[in-house]
PDB file of C-alpha atoms in Angstrom:
ATOM      1  CA  MET A   1     -29.799 -25.707  -7.754  1.00  0.00           C
ATOM      2  CA  ARG A   2     -27.756 -24.787  -4.690  1.00  0.00           C
ATOM      3  CA  SER A   3     -28.787 -21.930  -2.436  1.00  0.00           C
ATOM      4  CA  THR A   4     -27.014 -18.589  -2.675  1.00  0.00           C
ATOM      5  CA  GLU A   5     -25.500 -19.196   0.752  1.00  0.00           C
ATOM      6  CA  GLU A   6     -24.039 -22.508  -0.439  1.00  0.00           C
ATOM      7  CA  VAL A   7     -22.613 -20.847  -3.550  1.00  0.00           C
ATOM      8  CA  VAL A   8     -21.059 -18.065  -1.456  1.00  0.00           C
ATOM      9  CA  GLU A   9     -19.495 -20.620   0.877  1.00  0.00           C
ATOM     10  CA  SER A  10     -18.168 -22.598  -2.088  1.00  0.00           C
ATOM     11  CA  LEU A  11     -16.641 -19.418  -3.533  1.00  0.00           C
ATOM     12  CA  ARG A  12     -15.125 -18.528  -0.149  1.00  0.00           C
ATOM     13  CA  ARG A  13     -13.454 -21.960   0.104  1.00  0.00           C
ATOM     14  CA  ALA A  14     -12.125 -21.750  -3.473  1.00  0.00           C
ATOM     15  CA  LEU A  15     -10.699 -18.283  -2.840  1.00  0.00           C
ATOM     16  CA  VAL A  16      -9.044 -19.388   0.406  1.00  0.00           C
ATOM     17  CA  GLU A  17      -7.461 -22.340  -1.435  1.00  0.00           C
ATOM     18  CA  ALA A  18      -6.022 -19.767  -3.854  1.00  0.00           C
ATOM     19  CA  GLY A  19      -4.718 -17.713  -0.922  1.00  0.00           C
ATOM     20  CA  ILE A  20      -7.349 -14.985  -1.250  1.00  0.00           C
ATOM     21  CA  VAL A  21      -9.604 -13.699   1.518  1.00  0.00           C
ATOM     22  CA  LEU A  22     -12.449 -11.318   0.715  1.00  0.00           C
ATOM     23  CA  PRO A  23     -13.620 -10.225   4.187  1.00  0.00           C
ATOM     24  CA  SER A  24     -16.916  -8.776   2.968  1.00  0.00           C
ATOM     25  CA  LEU A  25     -17.956 -11.755   0.829  1.00  0.00           C
ATOM     26  CA  CYS A  26     -21.630 -12.448   1.587  1.00  0.00           C
ATOM     27  CA  VAL A  27     -25.149 -12.694   0.214  1.00  0.00           C
ATOM     28  CA  ASP A  28     -26.428  -9.213  -0.604  1.00  0.00           C
ATOM     29  CA  PRO A  29     -28.946  -8.550   2.200  1.00  0.00           C
ATOM     30  CA  VAL A  30     -31.351  -6.533   0.024  1.00  0.00           C
ATOM     31  CA  THR A  31     -31.722  -9.051  -2.796  1.00  0.00           C
ATOM     32  CA  GLY A  32     -31.445 -11.945  -0.362  1.00  0.00           C
ATOM     33  CA  ALA A  33     -34.529 -10.719   1.467  1.00  0.00           C
ATOM     34  CA  SER A  34     -36.526 -10.032  -1.712  1.00  0.00           C
ATOM     35  CA  ASP A  35     -38.726 -12.309  -3.782  1.00  0.00           C
ATOM     36  CA  GLU A  36     -36.028 -12.542  -6.462  1.00  0.00           C
ATOM     37  CA  PRO A  37     -35.184 -16.164  -7.268  1.00  0.00           C
ATOM     38  CA  PHE A  38     -31.438 -15.466  -7.207  1.00  0.00           C
ATOM     39  CA  ALA A  39     -29.918 -13.133  -4.667  1.00  0.00           C
ATOM     40  CA  LEU A  40     -26.809 -11.187  -5.600  1.00  0.00           C
ATOM     41  CA  VAL A  41     -23.428 -12.037  -4.137  1.00  0.00           C
ATOM     42  CA  GLU A  42     -21.614  -9.140  -2.486  1.00  0.00           C
ATOM     43  CA  LEU A  43     -17.880  -9.481  -3.122  1.00  0.00           C
ATOM     44  CA  GLY A  44     -17.085  -6.464  -0.971  1.00  0.00           C
ATOM     45  CA  ARG A  45     -13.952  -4.377  -0.732  1.00  0.00           C
ATOM     46  CA  CYS A  46     -10.349  -5.544  -0.551  1.00  0.00           C
ATOM     47  CA  ASN A  47      -6.911  -3.994  -0.544  1.00  0.00           C
ATOM     48  CA  VAL A  48      -4.809  -3.646  -3.683  1.00  0.00           C
ATOM     49  CA  ARG A  49      -2.594  -6.656  -2.888  1.00  0.00           C
ATOM     50  CA  VAL A  50      -5.643  -8.929  -2.624  1.00  0.00           C
ATOM     51  CA  ALA A  51      -7.041  -7.452  -5.863  1.00  0.00           C
ATOM     52  CA  GLU A  52      -3.720  -8.099  -7.641  1.00  0.00           C
ATOM     53  CA  ARG A  53      -3.628 -11.661  -6.394  1.00  0.00           C
ATOM     54  CA  LEU A  54      -7.245 -12.241  -7.442  1.00  0.00           C
ATOM     55  CA  ALA A  55      -6.469 -10.913 -10.931  1.00  0.00           C
ATOM     56  CA  SER A  56      -3.473 -13.243 -11.141  1.00  0.00           C
ATOM     57  CA  VAL A  57      -5.615 -16.245 -10.209  1.00  0.00           C
ATOM     58  CA  VAL A  58      -8.304 -15.297 -12.736  1.00  0.00           C
ATOM     59  CA  ARG A  59      -5.646 -14.925 -15.457  1.00  0.00           C
ATOM     60  CA  GLY A  60      -4.389 -18.413 -14.580  1.00  0.00           C
ATOM     61  CA  GLU A  61      -0.869 -17.239 -13.792  1.00  0.00           C
ATOM     62  CA  ARG A  62       1.414 -19.692 -12.072  1.00  0.00           C
ATOM     63  CA  PRO A  63       2.842 -19.055  -9.588  1.00  0.00           C
ATOM     64  CA  VAL A  64       0.233 -16.575  -8.431  1.00  0.00           C
ATOM     65  CA  VAL A  65       1.215 -12.982  -7.671  1.00  0.00           C
ATOM     66  CA  GLY A  66       1.845 -12.614  -3.939  1.00  0.00           C
ATOM     67  CA  THR A  67       3.119 -16.157  -3.437  1.00  0.00           C
ATOM     68  CA  HIS A  68       6.785 -17.094  -3.137  1.00  0.00           C
ATOM     69  CA  ALA A  69       8.841 -18.908  -5.745  1.00  0.00           C
ATOM     70  CA  VAL A  70      12.340 -20.283  -6.225  1.00  0.00           C
ATOM     71  CA  ASP A  71      14.520 -19.288  -9.159  1.00  0.00           C
ATOM     72  CA  ALA A  72      15.870 -22.719 -10.129  1.00  0.00           C
ATOM     73  CA  ARG A  73      18.874 -21.144 -11.855  1.00  0.00           C
ATOM     74  CA  ASP A  74      20.466 -20.031  -8.578  1.00  0.00           C
ATOM     75  CA  GLY A  75      18.117 -21.055  -5.746  1.00  0.00           C
ATOM     76  CA  ARG A  76      17.046 -17.524  -4.818  1.00  0.00           C
ATOM     77  CA  VAL A  77      13.595 -17.217  -3.233  1.00  0.00           C
ATOM     78  CA  GLY A  78      11.390 -14.262  -4.034  1.00  0.00           C
ATOM     79  CA  GLU A  79       7.856 -12.987  -3.875  1.00  0.00           C
ATOM     80  CA  VAL A  80       6.049 -13.127  -7.212  1.00  0.00           C
ATOM     81  CA  MET A  81       5.350  -9.529  -8.242  1.00  0.00           C
ATOM     82  CA  GLY A  82       4.037 -10.093 -11.758  1.00  0.00           C
ATOM     83  CA  HIS A  83       4.260 -11.897 -15.093  1.00  0.00           C
ATOM     84  CA  ALA A  84       5.339 -10.450 -18.466  1.00  0.00           C
ATOM     85  CA  ASP A  85       6.849 -11.683 -21.712  1.00  0.00           C
ATOM     86  CA  GLY A  86       7.384 -15.249 -20.514  1.00  0.00           C
ATOM     87  CA  CYS A  87       9.123 -14.140 -17.330  1.00  0.00           C
ATOM     88  CA  VAL A  88       8.138 -14.027 -13.698  1.00  0.00           C
ATOM     89  CA  ARG A  89       9.117 -10.882 -11.768  1.00  0.00           C
ATOM     90  CA  LEU A  90      10.488 -11.770  -8.316  1.00  0.00           C
ATOM     91  CA  ARG A  91      11.428  -9.592  -5.343  1.00  0.00           C
ATOM     92  CA  PRO A  92      13.772 -10.921  -2.655  1.00  0.00           C
ATOM     93  CA  VAL A  93      12.246 -11.984   0.632  1.00  0.00           C
ATOM     94  CA  GLY A  94      12.212  -8.915   2.862  1.00  0.00           C
ATOM     95  CA  GLY A  95      12.570  -6.517  -0.076  1.00  0.00           C
ATOM     96  CA  GLY A  96      15.300  -5.462  -2.397  1.00  0.00           C
ATOM     97  CA  ARG A  97      16.011  -5.296  -6.108  1.00  0.00           C
ATOM     98  CA  GLU A  98      13.551  -7.279  -8.239  1.00  0.00           C
ATOM     99  CA  TRP A  99      14.693  -9.617 -10.993  1.00  0.00           C
ATOM    100  CA  ASP A 100      13.127 -11.439 -13.929  1.00  0.00           C
ATOM    101  CA  CYS A 101      13.222 -15.195 -14.155  1.00  0.00           C
ATOM    102  CA  PRO A 102      12.123 -17.256 -17.161  1.00  0.00           C
ATOM    103  CA  ALA A 103       8.818 -18.942 -16.339  1.00  0.00           C
ATOM    104  CA  ALA A 104      10.350 -22.352 -17.056  1.00  0.00           C
ATOM    105  CA  SER A 105      12.927 -21.770 -14.284  1.00  0.00           C
ATOM    106  CA  VAL A 106      10.421 -20.886 -11.557  1.00  0.00           C
ATOM    107  CA  ALA A 107       8.956 -23.275  -8.998  1.00  0.00           C
ATOM    108  CA  VAL A 108       6.644 -22.609  -6.079  1.00  0.00           C
ATOM    109  CA  ALA A 109       8.766 -22.183  -2.953  1.00  0.00           C
ATOM    110  CA  PRO A 110       8.239 -24.963  -0.414  1.00  0.00           C
ATOM    111  CA  PRO A 111       7.538 -23.628   3.095  1.00  0.00           C
ATOM    112  CA  GLU A 112      10.968 -24.698   4.347  1.00  0.00           C
ATOM    113  CA  GLU A 113      12.728 -22.761   1.553  1.00  0.00           C
ATOM    114  CA  LEU A 114      10.720 -19.649   2.366  1.00  0.00           C
ATOM    115  CA  MET A 115      11.546 -20.033   6.053  1.00  0.00           C
ATOM    116  CA  ARG A 116      15.276 -20.398   5.254  1.00  0.00           C
ATOM    117  CA  ALA A 117      15.182 -17.275   3.068  1.00  0.00           C
ATOM    118  CA  ARG A 118      13.470 -15.296   5.827  1.00  0.00           C
ATOM    119  CA  LEU A 119      15.999 -16.526   8.381  1.00  0.00           C
ATOM    120  CA  ARG A 120      18.926 -15.589   6.113  1.00  0.00           C
ATOM    121  CA  ARG A 121      17.427 -12.111   5.702  1.00  0.00           C
ATOM    122  CA  THR A 122      16.935 -11.700   9.461  1.00  0.00           C
ATOM    123  CA  ASN A 123      20.475 -12.903  10.201  1.00  0.00           C
ATOM    124  CA  HIS A 124      21.899 -10.554   7.558  1.00  0.00           C
ATOM    125  CA  GLU A 125      20.040  -7.597   9.060  1.00  0.00           C
ATOM    126  CA  SER A 126      21.120  -8.431  12.631  1.00  0.00           C
ATOM    127  CA  VAL A 127      24.787  -8.536  11.575  1.00  0.00           C
ATOM    128  CA  ARG A 128      24.528  -5.173   9.798  1.00  0.00           C
ATOM    129  CA  GLY A 129      22.468  -3.485  12.395  1.00  0.00           C
TER     130      GLY A 129
END
């Protein structure tokens, strides 16, 4: 059996791979110092965006809430805001009106696509502003 510290580190790595950071993740100091054979793991506090993303990962949603995806129908890139009724809810990079995209038409946005979408948004704002 692995030590509690090893389990906590394994959980930390798995969460980071899923894009989730729980800053307070640690071995509970009270139970860790006791004679109990298994110390408790303290998951700690997190903000609502991290909690939403964690829930999305646990539900097995793909793409995960908080990541960016491409709507294959028209190439738009958006942040994944949620999943419902076979659709993925996307919000444009930098904000704006959300739209629903059928799950079958959504792909995880490659880093270069996300960068292009951010650059387009920045250029659009500099022209207007």
